[in-house]
Short mmCIF file of C-alpha atoms in Angstrom, two decimals:
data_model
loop_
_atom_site.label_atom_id
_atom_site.label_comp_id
_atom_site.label_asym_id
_atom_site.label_seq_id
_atom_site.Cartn_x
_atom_site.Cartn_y
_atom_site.Cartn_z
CA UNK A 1 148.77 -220.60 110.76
CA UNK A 2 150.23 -223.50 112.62
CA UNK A 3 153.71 -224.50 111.20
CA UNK A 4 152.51 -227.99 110.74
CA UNK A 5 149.96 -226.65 107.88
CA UNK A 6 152.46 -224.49 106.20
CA UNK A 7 154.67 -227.43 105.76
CA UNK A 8 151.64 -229.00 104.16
CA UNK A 9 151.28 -226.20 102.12
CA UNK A 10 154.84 -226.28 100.86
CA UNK A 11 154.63 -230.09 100.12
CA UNK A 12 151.23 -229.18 97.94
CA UNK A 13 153.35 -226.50 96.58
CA UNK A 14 155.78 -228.68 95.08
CA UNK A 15 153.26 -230.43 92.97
CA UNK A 16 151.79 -227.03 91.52
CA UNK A 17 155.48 -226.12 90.27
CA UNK A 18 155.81 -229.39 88.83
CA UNK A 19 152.08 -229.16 87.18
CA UNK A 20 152.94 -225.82 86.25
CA UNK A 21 156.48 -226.04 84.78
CA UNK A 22 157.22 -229.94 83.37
CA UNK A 23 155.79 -229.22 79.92
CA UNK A 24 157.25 -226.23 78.88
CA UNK A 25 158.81 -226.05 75.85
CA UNK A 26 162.59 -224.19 75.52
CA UNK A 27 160.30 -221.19 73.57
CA UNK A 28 157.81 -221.05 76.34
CA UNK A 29 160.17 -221.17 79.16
CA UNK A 30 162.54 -218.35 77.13
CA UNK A 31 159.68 -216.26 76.79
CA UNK A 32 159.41 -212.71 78.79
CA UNK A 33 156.51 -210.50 79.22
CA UNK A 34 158.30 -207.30 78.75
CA UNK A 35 162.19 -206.78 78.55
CA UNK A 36 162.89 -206.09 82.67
CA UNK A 37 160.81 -209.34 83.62
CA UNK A 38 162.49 -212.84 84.11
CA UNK A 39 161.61 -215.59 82.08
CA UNK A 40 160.46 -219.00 83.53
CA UNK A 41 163.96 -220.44 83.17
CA UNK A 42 165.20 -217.19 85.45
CA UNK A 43 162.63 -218.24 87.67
CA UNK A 44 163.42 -222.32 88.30
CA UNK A 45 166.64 -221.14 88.93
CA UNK A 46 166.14 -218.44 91.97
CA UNK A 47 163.57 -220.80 93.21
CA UNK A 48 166.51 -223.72 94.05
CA UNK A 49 168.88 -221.01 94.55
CA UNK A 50 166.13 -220.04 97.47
CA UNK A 51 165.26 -223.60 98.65
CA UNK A 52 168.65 -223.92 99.33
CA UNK A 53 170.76 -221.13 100.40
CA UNK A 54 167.87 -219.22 101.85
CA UNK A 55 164.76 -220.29 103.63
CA UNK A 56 165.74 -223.54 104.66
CA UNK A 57 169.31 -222.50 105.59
CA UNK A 58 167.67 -219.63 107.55
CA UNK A 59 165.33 -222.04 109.46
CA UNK A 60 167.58 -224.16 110.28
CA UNK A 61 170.66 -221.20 111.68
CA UNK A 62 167.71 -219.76 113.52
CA UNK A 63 166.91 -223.64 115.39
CA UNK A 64 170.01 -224.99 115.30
CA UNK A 65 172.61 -221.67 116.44
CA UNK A 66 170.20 -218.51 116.24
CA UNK A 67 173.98 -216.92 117.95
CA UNK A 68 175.53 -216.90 114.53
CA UNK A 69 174.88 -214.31 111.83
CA UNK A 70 172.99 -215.21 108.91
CA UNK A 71 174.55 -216.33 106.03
CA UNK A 72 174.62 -213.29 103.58
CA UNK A 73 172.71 -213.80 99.98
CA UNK A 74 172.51 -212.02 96.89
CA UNK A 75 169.39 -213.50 94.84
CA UNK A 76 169.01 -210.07 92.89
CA UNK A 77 172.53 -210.98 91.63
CA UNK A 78 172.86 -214.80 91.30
CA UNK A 79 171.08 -214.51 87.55
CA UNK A 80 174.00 -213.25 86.00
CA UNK A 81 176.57 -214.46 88.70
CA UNK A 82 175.51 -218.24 88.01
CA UNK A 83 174.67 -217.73 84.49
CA UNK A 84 170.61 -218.80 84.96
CA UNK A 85 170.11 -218.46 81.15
CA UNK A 86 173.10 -221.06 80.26
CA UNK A 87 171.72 -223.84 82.69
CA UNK A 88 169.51 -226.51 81.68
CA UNK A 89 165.81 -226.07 82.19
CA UNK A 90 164.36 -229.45 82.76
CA UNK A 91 167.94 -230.42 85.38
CA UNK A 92 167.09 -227.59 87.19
CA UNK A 93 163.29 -228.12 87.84
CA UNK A 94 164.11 -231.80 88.40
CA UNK A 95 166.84 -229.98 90.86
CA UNK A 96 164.35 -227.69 92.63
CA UNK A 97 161.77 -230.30 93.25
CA UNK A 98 163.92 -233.19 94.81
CA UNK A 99 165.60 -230.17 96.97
CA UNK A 100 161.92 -229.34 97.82
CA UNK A 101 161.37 -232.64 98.86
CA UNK A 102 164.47 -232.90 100.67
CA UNK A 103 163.43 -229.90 102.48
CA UNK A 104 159.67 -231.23 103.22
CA UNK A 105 161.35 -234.60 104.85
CA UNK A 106 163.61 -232.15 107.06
CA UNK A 107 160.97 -230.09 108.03
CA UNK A 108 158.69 -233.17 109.13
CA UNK A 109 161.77 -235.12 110.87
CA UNK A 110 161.83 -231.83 113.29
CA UNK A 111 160.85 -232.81 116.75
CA UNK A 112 159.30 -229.78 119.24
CA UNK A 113 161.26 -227.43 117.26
CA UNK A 114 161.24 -223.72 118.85
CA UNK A 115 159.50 -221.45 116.42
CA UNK A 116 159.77 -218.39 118.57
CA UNK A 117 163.39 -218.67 118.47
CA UNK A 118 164.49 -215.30 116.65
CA UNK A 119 168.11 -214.67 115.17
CA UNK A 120 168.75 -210.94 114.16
CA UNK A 121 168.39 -210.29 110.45
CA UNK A 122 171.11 -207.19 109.58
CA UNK A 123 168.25 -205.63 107.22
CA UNK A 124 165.09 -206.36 109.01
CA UNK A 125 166.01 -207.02 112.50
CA UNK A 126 165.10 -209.98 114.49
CA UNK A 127 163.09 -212.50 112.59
CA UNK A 128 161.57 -216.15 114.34
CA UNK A 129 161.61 -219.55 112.59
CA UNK A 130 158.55 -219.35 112.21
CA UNK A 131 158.39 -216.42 110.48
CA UNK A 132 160.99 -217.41 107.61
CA UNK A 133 159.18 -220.68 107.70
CA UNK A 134 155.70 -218.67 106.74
CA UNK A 135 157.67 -216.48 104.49
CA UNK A 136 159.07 -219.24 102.57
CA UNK A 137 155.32 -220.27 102.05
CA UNK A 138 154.89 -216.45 100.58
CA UNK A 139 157.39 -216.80 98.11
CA UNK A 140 156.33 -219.51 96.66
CA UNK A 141 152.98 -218.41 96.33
CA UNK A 142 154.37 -215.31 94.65
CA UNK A 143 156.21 -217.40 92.39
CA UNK A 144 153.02 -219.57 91.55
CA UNK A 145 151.45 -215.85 90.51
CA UNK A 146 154.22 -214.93 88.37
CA UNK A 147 154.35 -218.09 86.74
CA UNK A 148 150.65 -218.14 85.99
CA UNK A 149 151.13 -214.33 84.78
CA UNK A 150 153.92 -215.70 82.11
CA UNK A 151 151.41 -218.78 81.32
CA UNK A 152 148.86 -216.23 80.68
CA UNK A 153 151.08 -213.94 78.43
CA UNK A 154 152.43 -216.87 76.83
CA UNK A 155 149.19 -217.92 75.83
CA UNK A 156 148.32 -214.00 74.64
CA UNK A 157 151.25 -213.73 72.39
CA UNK A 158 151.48 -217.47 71.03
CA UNK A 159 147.95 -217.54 70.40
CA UNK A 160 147.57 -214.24 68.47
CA UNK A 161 143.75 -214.15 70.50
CA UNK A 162 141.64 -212.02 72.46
CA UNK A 163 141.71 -213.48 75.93
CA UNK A 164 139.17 -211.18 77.25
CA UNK A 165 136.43 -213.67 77.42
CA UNK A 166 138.29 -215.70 79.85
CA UNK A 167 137.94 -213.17 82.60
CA UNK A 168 139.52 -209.84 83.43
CA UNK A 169 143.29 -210.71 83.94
#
């Protein structure tokens, strides 16, 4: 897939989290499936933790200075480190989506940027541009099913109904 189209992609993207997340009230965006899984609020928050200090920070060190090391993240601790469940969920959606866009402009402002251009990753050796750049596109789409999963849950347990007739889940 031609960079070009994955930024695309991540510019649709933006409007499904919006679509996805604007109207949810505090109960539905408190709301876990089970007591190990994050809750929507959980999620907004990794997902502008991520815009920011990972994908597009890692596309950019590996154009702009693939010599230095990558910046080191800890997204399986930043929940309780930056207190996810305290923060506001509609500032931090509003957060995440202008960061998005910020990140969209960026990516489109790039001229003949070098994909190929690798910088050595200290877990997963070296790792291209263009390969954070289609990775970044994974996560969100991971994050799209997740949501969706809580949406459908939501709607299980809020509803008190048998879903079964809308299709196995």
């Amino acid at each position: 897939m031609l960079p070009k189209t994955i930024i695309g992609k991540l510019q649709a993207n933006k409007m499904v989290f919006r679509h996805l997340l604007e109207t949810c009230t505090e109960e539905q965006y408190s709301f876990r499936i089970n007591a190990d899984s994050w809750c929507l609020l959980e999620i907004v928050c990794h997902l502008l933790d991520e815009e920011v200090e990972d994908f597009k920070a890692r596309v950019k060190s590996v154009l702009w200075d693939p010599n230095q090391p990558l910046k080191p993240i800890s997204p399986e601790e930043w929940p309780k480190e930056r207190g996810y469940l305290q923060r506001n969920f509609a500032t931090v959606l509003q957060s995440f989506l202008k960061e998005r866009q910020q990140s969209i402009d960026w990516l489109q402002s790039l001229e003949n940027p070098n994909w190929e251009q690798t910088v050595d990753h200290p877990e997963v050796g070296p790792r291209s541009a263009k390969k954070f750049l289609v990775n970044w596109l994974a996560h969100d789409y991971h994050h799209i099913r997740q949501i969706n999963r809580i949406h459908h849950a939501y709607l299980k347990f809020s509803s008190k109904d048998d879903l079964t007739y809308a299709g196995k889940w």
